[in-house]
Amino acid sequence: MAYPSPDSPHHGSPTGGEPRRSSLPRLWPSFAVLAVSLVLCVVAYAYVDATVQNEERGRFDAALRLFKNNLSERVDRYADLLLVAKAHIDASPNVTRDSWRTFVASVDLRQRFPGTRSLGYLEHLTPDMLPTHVARMRAEGFLDYAVQPPGDRPEYFPLVYTEPPPDGSTAADALAWQSRGVGMDMWDDPERHGAMAAAADSGQPRATGKVALFLEAGTGSRSGFLMFMPIYRHGASLTSLQERRAALTGFVYAPYRTGTLLRELVEGTRNARLLEFELYDGSVRPENEMFDSRAITNVPTPQSVPATQPATPGALLIEDPAAERTTLQAAGRTWILVAMPSPALTQTADHSLPWLVLLGGTFVSWLLFGVSWLQIRARRISERAASALAASEMRLRASEQLYRLKIEQSPLAVQTLAPDGRTTHVNEAWEQLWGITFDQLGPYNLLTDPELERKGVLPLVHRALAGEVVRVGPIFYDFGELASGVRPRPRWVRSVLYPVKDPLTGAITELVLLHEDFTLRKETEAELRSAKEAAEAANRAKDQFLAVLSHELRNPLAPVLSMVDLLSSGNLPPERSAEAIEVIRRNAELEARLIDDLLDVTRISRGKLHLSREAVDAHLSLEHALEICRSEVASKDLQITRDLAAAKHV
């Protein structure tokens, strides 16, 4: 529609009829569209900016949570290593240097436990045990061995065994490397003493704070931490603190180079490069810093993210008030993780998008204002509604795609159920857990599975379908053959069931199950129980042997005591006195032979027994046996008749 100009001959002419009303009142819909468009533009800017920030924050929180969980699991796994070493010593009390070397080699320490420098054994000594200990160690090849630091102390805990030596070491190099550490009394060091005392009192693995690893001195001293596990005397009661301290015989321990451990964990954790973090022990102070992720160089970055240079050392994250702080427990120590988003994370977020939305929205607002001069308002509103609907659908599809991508990349096994019990989606980790694929499930329905009903899981599933977050297990599942002909692997699994609700109606739309594999941990617990039962059986056999031995050692003493009583009475004639002395001599010799036989048992166990064969007079042996029993026979008024007619054979 065209409007007359103010210079028109009809405009305000006293002779041109009615004066024309101003056009401004008739343009208010256009101005209203402009104002609304600008307001929506600002709202869209704020919304997009918040979305970008929330997305960046969400990725940061997910990466931080994943890294923290992986670090906690890694420390727990390293503590389990010390439990296995303790079980090895409990099962084989007479641990030698060769058996310790064989055990450590079987663990494959540096491949399966990155950052672990060695596995060692500390022996508990008192001052009176020290000379024998030093002599034994020198006999094993450590010619200059001495407990360090020198000095008199109530007790010592020197390092006796440590394996393995550095890779590529010759026998001489390995001996020289071990010589730098064996004999070091860690009980004398305050930091190590605190961790050892805490481990001994609790009976659990305990870690030190940040310390210098003395076995790294040859390659430049590097910081790390140590973890100790107490060893107690076999069969000792450990119910109280005093009993545990009295039964302490030593420690197994492992030193960990923090840099190597955390570097391997960062490089092996998905999205860990999205973080910049510092790890502190106990309190956030520069001297307690254990690791700075910005010191890692040559770490590959995603193709879509430009490589970034590590931050300049000295610019501490703890000085940034925006840094996120979180704590975790590591073998009795409190570690503090100070983290911020890395440049790799911030560069992947499109921070220019809100400004583009603002500029684009402003342009569209003025465009709408101009178009409203030429088009009817209803048509413009319809076009804007269609545009908004298309944008909403696009965001919805993008959001759903992002959700599916996160599920597929999750290290946990994820299973999505419809409310009727049918499985609608699983990720790759779920297929690896059960050893079957989604297509092989066929018509399987979780709510009708008899295995879950026997295990008492179905009531928990129904609670989750009612809207409650439920944790299940760990439980051992042994499913039968499915309708498709496949059978899932038997596994120990712990699960969490999350109901997903419709935001408008509150109805349950699906059930998300997160599964964690507990099979390896359960197998390790069973092996530890078997080792404990074997050690207890060996202890019972030892007690039975000592009981029989004590009885046999007392038997020859009875006739000796009897003859001593007769001699002390002074009423025996000379010929009977000589006979009594002979009885005492023979039984003393018998006692000596029993002790020699006992020593022969130890020689047999060491493979050093030598047999000496000689002829024996059977008559004389029977006479000696009768003499041993004579006092008991006389006390019971018994008579023994003997007929000795054995022939001598050569």
XYZ file of C-alpha atoms in Angstrom:
650
model
C 0.000 0.000 0.000
C 1.308 3.454 -0.942
C 0.884 6.403 1.354
C 0.521 10.067 0.174
C 3.470 12.243 0.905
C 3.259 15.274 3.156
C 3.752 17.481 0.088
C 0.644 16.168 -1.628
C -1.867 18.912 -2.606
C -4.486 17.126 -0.543
C -2.384 17.031 2.619
C -3.723 19.506 5.151
C -5.260 21.660 2.448
C -8.091 23.753 3.799
C -9.838 23.239 0.535
C -8.991 19.577 -0.040
C -11.597 17.979 2.212
C -10.771 16.261 5.498
C -7.193 16.421 6.670
C -5.419 12.978 6.453
C -4.593 11.364 9.810
C -0.931 10.667 10.635
C 0.458 7.321 9.335
C 2.293 6.542 12.589
C -0.706 5.045 14.404
C -1.248 2.733 11.445
C 2.393 1.540 11.601
C 2.229 0.307 15.188
C 2.084 -3.406 14.139
C 5.382 -2.963 12.317
C 6.980 -1.263 15.321
C 5.542 -3.933 17.554
C 7.078 -6.597 15.292
C 10.401 -4.755 15.445
C 10.320 -4.493 19.245
C 9.299 -8.117 19.713
C 11.902 -9.284 17.225
C 14.645 -7.370 19.029
C 13.539 -8.782 22.404
C 13.461 -12.308 20.982
C 16.864 -11.676 19.453
C 18.271 -10.787 22.876
C 16.538 -13.804 24.455
C 17.893 -16.058 21.706
C 21.361 -14.611 22.270
C 21.108 -15.322 26.010
C 19.704 -18.802 25.364
C 22.350 -19.771 22.790
C 25.107 -18.327 24.958
C 23.819 -20.296 27.959
C 23.516 -23.420 25.793
C 27.115 -23.098 24.603
C 28.303 -22.497 28.160
C 26.238 -25.408 29.505
C 27.464 -27.716 26.773
C 31.048 -26.743 27.497
C 30.409 -27.160 31.227
C 28.725 -30.518 30.668
C 31.649 -31.838 28.651
C 34.040 -30.550 31.311
C 32.048 -32.174 34.131
C 31.828 -35.474 32.239
C 35.548 -35.485 31.481
C 36.397 -34.584 35.103
C 34.049 -37.240 36.491
C 35.392 -39.915 34.146
C 39.007 -39.071 34.936
C 38.341 -39.007 38.687
C 36.611 -42.401 38.534
C 39.443 -43.874 36.472
C 42.033 -42.514 38.917
C 40.148 -43.965 41.901
C 39.826 -47.332 40.148
C 43.528 -47.276 39.272
C 44.537 -46.630 42.914
C 42.171 -49.387 44.094
C 43.685 -51.754 41.552
C 47.189 -50.941 42.784
C 46.031 -51.540 46.377
C 44.690 -54.932 45.224
C 48.207 -55.707 43.945
C 49.537 -55.355 47.508
C 46.727 -57.607 48.768
C 47.807 -60.255 46.242
C 51.434 -59.899 47.400
C 50.307 -60.276 51.025
C 48.331 -63.401 50.093
C 51.459 -64.788 48.395
C 53.487 -64.312 51.600
C 50.692 -65.743 53.780
C 50.509 -68.821 51.559
C 54.332 -69.246 51.495
C 55.769 -68.001 54.826
C 59.358 -68.900 53.867
C 59.712 -66.340 51.084
C 63.175 -66.263 49.506
C 64.769 -63.786 47.140
C 64.303 -66.209 44.215
C 60.644 -66.918 45.045
C 59.959 -63.192 45.390
C 61.601 -62.522 42.010
C 59.468 -65.282 40.430
C 56.273 -63.907 41.968
C 56.932 -60.329 40.809
C 57.791 -61.565 37.308
C 54.457 -63.414 37.161
C 52.599 -60.198 38.013
C 54.076 -58.439 34.915
C 54.360 -55.292 37.024
C 55.306 -52.560 34.569
C 52.969 -53.631 31.790
C 49.846 -54.191 33.903
C 50.539 -51.523 36.542
C 52.103 -48.475 34.794
C 53.947 -46.100 37.092
C 54.822 -48.879 39.565
C 58.593 -48.922 39.927
C 58.972 -52.134 41.940
C 57.430 -54.399 44.543
C 59.356 -54.798 47.798
C 59.301 -56.519 51.172
C 60.301 -54.882 54.487
C 61.271 -57.181 57.376
C 60.568 -56.315 61.020
C 63.718 -56.608 63.181
C 64.530 -56.016 66.814
C 68.067 -55.035 67.924
C 68.917 -58.621 68.961
C 67.926 -59.894 65.464
C 70.072 -57.326 63.633
C 73.488 -59.182 63.567
C 71.935 -62.383 62.173
C 70.011 -60.372 59.580
C 73.121 -58.476 58.408
C 75.106 -61.726 58.120
C 72.356 -63.350 56.060
C 72.114 -60.412 53.675
C 75.873 -60.311 53.138
C 75.846 -64.035 52.444
C 73.295 -63.356 49.680
C 75.766 -61.145 47.818
C 75.348 -57.701 49.407
C 78.893 -57.539 50.784
C 78.654 -53.981 52.152
C 75.145 -54.436 53.507
C 74.122 -52.407 56.561
C 70.812 -51.033 57.824
C 70.523 -47.362 56.884
C 70.489 -44.900 58.475
C 72.785 -46.273 61.202
C 71.968 -45.891 64.860
C 70.241 -47.660 67.735
C 66.455 -47.864 67.548
C 63.820 -50.009 69.287
C 62.890 -51.658 65.987
C 63.876 -51.669 62.334
C 62.032 -52.225 59.052
C 64.828 -52.539 56.421
C 64.099 -53.245 52.750
C 65.010 -56.902 52.087
C 63.588 -57.730 48.644
C 62.798 -55.379 45.751
C 61.937 -56.433 42.203
C 62.169 -55.945 39.278
C 65.353 -54.030 38.400
C 65.279 -51.475 35.551
C 64.540 -52.919 32.105
C 67.600 -54.103 30.230
C 69.712 -54.518 33.373
C 72.427 -57.160 33.499
C 72.855 -59.316 36.595
C 75.566 -56.963 37.862
C 73.440 -53.907 37.159
C 70.472 -55.481 38.950
C 72.597 -56.257 42.015
C 73.984 -52.697 42.052
C 70.466 -51.277 41.707
C 69.163 -53.405 44.573
C 72.208 -52.521 46.707
C 71.105 -48.860 46.590
C 67.816 -49.769 48.266
C 68.177 -52.896 50.405
C 68.843 -52.087 54.020
C 66.996 -48.755 53.890
C 64.955 -48.476 57.116
C 61.767 -46.712 55.983
C 60.435 -46.731 59.554
C 62.994 -44.018 60.330
C 61.586 -41.622 57.690
C 58.717 -39.502 59.143
C 56.543 -39.510 55.992
C 56.993 -43.235 55.361
C 56.638 -43.984 59.080
C 53.214 -42.363 59.189
C 51.866 -44.456 56.307
C 53.407 -47.677 57.694
C 51.969 -47.083 61.170
C 48.512 -46.359 59.717
C 48.669 -49.543 57.605
C 49.819 -51.659 60.568
C 47.046 -50.322 62.828
C 44.265 -50.686 60.260
C 45.384 -53.831 58.436
C 44.667 -52.087 55.113
C 46.878 -50.565 52.375
C 47.932 -47.019 53.196
C 49.787 -44.497 51.023
C 52.320 -41.803 51.854
C 52.161 -38.217 50.759
C 54.500 -36.800 48.117
C 58.023 -38.210 48.640
C 61.295 -38.519 46.722
C 61.836 -42.056 45.389
C 65.353 -42.927 46.517
C 65.708 -45.787 43.997
C 65.359 -43.161 41.225
C 68.484 -41.299 42.311
C 70.612 -42.736 39.529
C 68.347 -41.261 36.854
C 67.543 -37.991 38.535
C 65.384 -37.990 41.629
C 61.667 -38.084 40.824
C 58.763 -37.545 43.168
C 56.016 -40.046 43.783
C 54.325 -41.881 46.620
C 54.554 -45.242 48.341
C 51.843 -47.695 49.375
C 52.327 -50.140 52.268
C 50.453 -53.353 53.213
C 51.155 -54.941 56.643
C 52.163 -58.597 57.074
C 51.190 -60.280 60.323
C 52.406 -63.459 61.985
C 50.562 -66.600 60.824
C 47.690 -67.606 63.078
C 47.899 -64.504 65.249
C 44.709 -62.882 66.520
C 44.170 -59.458 64.899
C 40.973 -58.310 66.569
C 42.499 -55.392 68.485
C 45.032 -52.658 67.768
C 47.485 -54.065 70.309
C 47.264 -57.563 68.788
C 47.941 -56.232 65.292
C 50.968 -54.283 66.464
C 52.338 -57.312 68.355
C 51.804 -59.651 65.368
C 53.456 -57.323 62.797
C 56.281 -59.084 60.919
C 56.850 -56.711 58.025
C 55.332 -54.910 55.033
C 54.971 -55.334 51.299
C 55.156 -52.002 49.528
C 55.295 -50.472 46.084
C 56.725 -47.098 45.001
C 54.794 -45.214 42.310
C 56.151 -42.500 40.049
C 53.252 -40.071 39.937
C 54.249 -38.556 36.602
C 54.298 -41.912 34.799
C 51.075 -43.118 36.428
C 49.087 -39.958 35.656
C 50.594 -39.551 32.163
C 49.500 -43.055 31.203
C 46.064 -42.491 32.734
C 45.579 -39.185 30.866
C 46.723 -40.631 27.554
C 44.513 -43.697 28.019
C 41.321 -41.901 29.125
C 38.824 -40.687 26.555
C 38.322 -36.904 26.694
C 40.975 -36.493 29.449
C 42.769 -34.022 27.154
C 39.769 -31.737 27.616
C 41.058 -31.008 31.137
C 43.935 -29.067 32.579
C 44.436 -30.190 36.152
C 46.795 -30.297 39.090
C 46.820 -33.058 41.710
C 47.659 -32.243 45.328
C 48.077 -34.422 48.393
C 46.332 -33.361 51.597
C 46.139 -29.611 51.026
C 46.334 -27.280 48.046
C 49.824 -25.863 48.410
C 52.598 -25.664 45.805
C 54.890 -27.963 47.800
C 52.159 -30.651 47.860
C 51.680 -30.692 44.079
C 51.959 -34.256 42.791
C 51.189 -33.740 39.094
C 50.467 -31.005 36.543
C 48.773 -32.199 33.357
C 50.111 -29.208 31.428
C 53.599 -30.714 31.610
C 52.500 -33.475 29.214
C 53.787 -32.861 25.696
C 53.335 -34.637 22.361
C 49.845 -35.871 23.236
C 47.748 -36.372 20.049
C 44.720 -34.092 19.807
C 41.483 -34.746 17.867
C 41.601 -33.801 14.201
C 38.920 -31.209 14.751
C 40.849 -29.526 17.571
C 44.101 -27.665 16.909
C 47.054 -28.833 18.993
C 47.800 -26.644 21.986
C 51.050 -25.945 23.743
C 51.321 -26.827 27.436
C 50.895 -23.946 29.838
C 53.922 -22.199 31.193
C 55.076 -23.922 34.408
C 54.496 -21.752 37.448
C 51.042 -20.464 36.398
C 49.210 -22.542 39.026
C 45.549 -23.408 38.524
C 44.981 -23.003 42.268
C 45.448 -19.271 41.780
C 42.442 -19.152 39.414
C 39.172 -18.697 41.370
C 37.222 -20.379 38.544
C 39.131 -23.662 38.912
C 37.023 -26.649 39.991
C 38.178 -28.520 43.095
C 37.204 -32.086 43.965
C 38.574 -34.647 46.384
C 39.062 -38.405 46.258
C 40.322 -40.974 48.730
C 43.438 -42.916 47.741
C 44.606 -45.611 50.190
C 43.912 -43.515 53.261
C 45.097 -40.232 51.718
C 42.965 -37.314 50.555
C 43.916 -36.142 47.073
C 42.647 -32.825 45.766
C 42.060 -32.414 42.032
C 42.093 -28.806 40.774
C 40.827 -28.673 37.174
C 39.801 -26.238 34.446
C 38.699 -26.684 30.831
C 41.659 -27.017 28.501
C 42.114 -24.903 25.357
C 41.140 -28.006 23.381
C 37.694 -27.957 25.031
C 37.099 -24.209 24.779
C 38.155 -24.153 21.123
C 35.626 -26.836 20.190
C 32.769 -24.719 21.620
C 31.509 -22.136 19.126
C 31.558 -18.966 21.263
C 30.896 -16.848 18.196
C 27.493 -18.453 17.694
C 25.629 -16.233 20.228
C 26.985 -13.083 18.556
C 26.020 -14.455 15.173
C 22.542 -15.113 16.566
C 22.392 -11.572 17.951
C 23.570 -9.952 14.724
C 21.432 -12.199 12.567
C 18.414 -11.627 14.794
C 18.842 -7.863 14.646
C 19.056 -8.011 10.884
C 15.963 -10.212 10.694
C 14.119 -7.846 13.038
C 14.709 -4.891 10.747
C 13.924 -7.064 7.775
C 10.610 -8.010 9.328
C 9.949 -4.383 10.049
C 10.526 -3.527 6.375
C 8.558 -6.496 5.055
C 5.645 -5.653 7.328
C 5.278 -2.441 5.283
C 4.617 -4.564 2.205
C 3.056 -7.801 3.480
C 0.176 -8.463 5.726
C 1.126 -9.226 9.312
C -0.612 -12.607 9.366
C 1.507 -13.954 6.549
C 4.741 -12.751 8.238
C 3.776 -14.327 11.528
C 3.044 -17.597 9.721
C 6.449 -17.567 8.053
C 8.189 -16.897 11.356
C 6.239 -19.725 13.029
C 7.287 -22.125 10.260
C 10.908 -21.032 10.594
C 10.857 -21.455 14.364
C 9.320 -24.926 13.993
C 12.021 -26.018 11.554
C 14.755 -24.733 13.851
C 13.211 -26.553 16.808
C 13.057 -29.828 14.894
C 16.687 -29.440 13.857
C 17.759 -28.842 17.449
C 15.721 -31.830 18.552
C 17.383 -34.105 15.995
C 20.825 -32.767 16.940
C 20.110 -33.295 20.629
C 18.940 -36.867 20.033
C 21.999 -37.604 17.884
C 24.311 -36.221 20.594
C 22.567 -38.346 23.219
C 22.975 -41.502 21.127
C 26.644 -40.681 20.480
C 27.357 -40.318 24.207
C 25.610 -43.616 24.936
C 27.615 -45.446 22.243
C 30.925 -44.062 23.519
C 30.206 -44.749 27.202
C 32.621 -47.252 28.871
C 29.650 -48.597 30.883
C 27.265 -51.151 29.392
C 24.020 -49.270 28.642
C 20.678 -50.931 27.892
C 17.441 -49.051 27.163
C 14.080 -50.720 27.850
C 10.577 -49.832 26.780
C 7.978 -49.812 29.610
C 6.739 -53.253 28.438
C 10.207 -54.829 29.017
C 11.473 -54.948 25.428
C 15.070 -53.883 24.796
C 15.108 -50.944 22.399
C 18.822 -50.076 22.348
C 22.195 -51.290 23.652
C 25.691 -49.892 23.207
C 28.906 -51.662 22.219
C 30.055 -52.038 25.850
C 26.828 -53.977 26.604
C 27.465 -56.384 23.723
C 31.036 -56.963 24.920
C 29.812 -57.565 28.500
C 27.353 -60.360 27.600
C 29.076 -61.621 24.446
C 25.996 -61.215 22.240
C 24.694 -58.571 19.849
C 21.462 -56.589 19.917
C 20.129 -58.497 16.885
C 20.667 -61.824 18.715
C 18.279 -60.773 21.521
C 15.318 -61.467 19.255
C 11.956 -61.336 21.099
C 13.632 -61.401 24.543
C 11.594 -59.616 27.233
C 13.319 -58.716 30.497
C 10.078 -58.758 32.529
C 9.485 -62.463 31.726
C 13.029 -63.748 32.301
C 12.963 -66.633 34.884
C 16.634 -66.033 35.808
C 15.823 -62.499 36.970
C 12.831 -63.792 38.917
C 14.997 -66.400 40.719
C 17.577 -63.741 41.594
C 14.887 -61.414 42.989
C 15.643 -58.712 40.413
C 12.201 -58.361 38.826
C 10.665 -56.562 41.859
C 13.490 -54.033 41.631
C 12.784 -53.537 37.910
C 9.127 -52.868 38.686
C 10.163 -50.306 41.299
C 12.273 -48.565 38.651
C 9.335 -48.629 36.225
C 7.342 -46.921 38.984
C 9.787 -43.980 38.909
C 12.470 -44.938 41.471
C 16.230 -45.010 40.808
C 17.314 -48.536 41.851
C 20.758 -50.083 42.407
C 21.105 -53.857 41.947
C 23.892 -56.183 42.879
C 26.526 -57.184 42.269
C 24.721 -60.441 41.332
C 25.931 -63.498 39.400
C 23.776 -64.045 36.293
C 23.737 -67.328 34.372
C 21.083 -66.942 31.698
C 19.807 -69.856 29.716
C 19.640 -70.083 25.969
C 17.596 -67.326 24.333
C 14.953 -67.896 21.694
C 17.493 -66.900 19.025
C 19.766 -69.815 20.045
C 22.518 -67.789 21.715
C 23.405 -67.752 25.404
C 24.824 -64.719 27.239
C 28.062 -65.177 29.149
C 27.735 -65.849 32.916
C 28.904 -62.673 34.647
C 28.962 -60.878 38.020
C 27.254 -57.538 37.331
C 26.252 -54.470 39.335
C 23.489 -52.368 37.772
C 21.752 -49.025 38.216
C 18.229 -48.512 36.811
C 17.240 -44.940 35.817
C 13.621 -44.250 34.804
C 13.155 -41.567 32.111
C 9.979 -39.513 32.480
C 8.007 -37.416 30.057
C 8.568 -33.794 31.194
C 4.920 -32.898 30.527
C 2.939 -35.917 31.724
C 5.433 -37.492 34.152
C 4.851 -40.922 32.591
C 7.773 -43.365 32.292
C 8.845 -43.397 28.656
C 11.857 -45.705 28.959
C 14.174 -47.357 31.484
C 17.955 -46.948 31.210
C 20.111 -49.730 32.746
C 23.809 -49.123 33.436
C 25.794 -52.357 33.978
C 29.273 -52.662 35.560
C 31.270 -55.908 35.234
C 32.316 -57.288 38.660
C 33.482 -60.730 37.448
C 37.239 -60.118 37.745
C 36.915 -58.710 41.274
C 34.804 -61.688 42.416
C 37.307 -64.175 40.929
C 40.139 -62.406 42.752
C 38.214 -62.606 46.042
C 37.675 -66.355 45.542
C 41.393 -66.896 44.893
C 42.259 -64.973 48.065
C 39.849 -67.112 50.115
C 41.406 -70.311 48.707
C 44.884 -69.083 49.592
C 43.747 -68.272 53.138
C 42.193 -71.752 53.613
C 45.408 -73.417 52.402
C 47.462 -71.399 54.870
C 45.117 -72.309 57.748
C 45.331 -76.027 56.843
C 49.131 -75.875 56.902
C 49.008 -74.210 60.331
C 46.757 -76.977 61.723
C 49.125 -79.657 60.392
C 52.014 -77.912 62.131
C 50.138 -77.898 65.477
C 49.359 -81.632 65.187
C 53.011 -82.408 64.423
C 54.185 -80.452 67.497
C 51.724 -82.340 69.738
C 53.010 -85.739 68.559
C 56.600 -84.546 68.848
C 56.168 -83.361 72.444
C 54.713 -86.768 73.424
C 57.615 -88.667 71.831
C 60.217 -86.434 73.494
C 58.707 -87.068 76.960
C 58.741 -90.907 76.718
C 62.522 -91.454 77.263
C 62.469 -89.138 80.287
C 60.189 -91.430 82.356
C 62.791 -94.223 82.998
C 65.478 -91.591 83.529
C 63.445 -89.897 86.270
C 62.611 -93.312 87.787
C 66.289 -94.350 87.942
C 67.239 -90.925 89.347
C 64.683 -91.409 92.169
C 66.144 -94.860 92.959
C 69.707 -93.545 92.950
C 68.789 -90.566 95.124
C 67.262 -92.911 97.742
C 70.750 -94.384 98.395
C 69.321 -97.915 99.026
C 70.480 -99.554 95.788
C 73.308 -102.077 95.883
C 76.329 -101.266 93.668
C 75.317 -103.710 90.907
C 71.831 -102.180 90.716
C 73.324 -98.669 90.732
C 75.442 -99.490 87.701
C 72.374 -100.890 85.965
C 70.412 -97.715 86.786
C 73.202 -95.534 85.418
C 73.218 -97.623 82.250
C 69.463 -97.122 81.879
C 69.909 -93.368 82.279
C 72.669 -93.346 79.653
C 70.674 -95.358 77.108
C 67.577 -93.211 77.479
C 69.646 -90.008 77.234
C 71.109 -91.405 74.016
C 67.555 -92.226 72.840
C 66.501 -88.634 73.593
C 69.501 -87.401 71.573
C 68.520 -89.695 68.677
C 64.967 -88.333 68.748
C 66.333 -84.807 68.528
C 68.598 -85.925 65.661
C 65.531 -87.430 63.956
C 63.786 -84.092 64.362
C 66.745 -82.374 62.751
C 66.572 -84.984 59.969
C 63.051 -83.741 59.218
C 64.420 -80.275 58.518
C 67.228 -81.813 56.456
C 64.637 -83.734 54.417
C 62.763 -80.490 53.663
C 66.024 -78.958 52.437
C 67.148 -82.099 50.561
C 70.294 -82.599 52.715
C 69.476 -85.894 54.535
C 72.223 -88.603 54.531
C 71.316 -92.183 55.595
C 73.747 -94.335 57.625
C 72.810 -98.054 57.487
C 73.983 -100.495 60.248
C 72.924 -103.816 61.797
C 70.728 -103.673 64.906
C 70.396 -106.294 67.684
C 66.655 -106.906 67.934
C 67.005 -108.485 71.407
C 68.829 -105.434 72.707
C 66.231 -103.069 71.201
C 63.397 -104.983 72.899
C 65.228 -104.898 76.217
C 65.618 -101.123 75.939
C 61.932 -100.739 75.152
C 60.989 -102.802 78.202
C 63.253 -100.666 80.370
C 61.472 -97.530 79.188
C 58.115 -98.988 80.235
C 59.307 -100.786 83.392
C 58.243 -98.080 85.845
C 54.741 -97.864 84.404
C 54.409 -101.685 84.323
C 55.459 -101.942 87.975
C 53.059 -99.179 89.052
C 50.163 -101.154 87.527
C 51.255 -104.590 88.921
C 51.652 -106.094 85.487
C 54.011 -108.871 84.385
C 55.658 -109.091 80.986
C 56.873 -112.428 79.576
C 59.411 -112.330 76.787
C 60.770 -115.082 74.527
C 63.837 -113.824 72.669
C 64.819 -116.296 69.942
C 65.687 -114.161 66.945
C 68.476 -115.518 64.713
C 71.258 -113.256 63.621
C 71.613 -112.794 59.858
C 74.502 -111.040 58.140
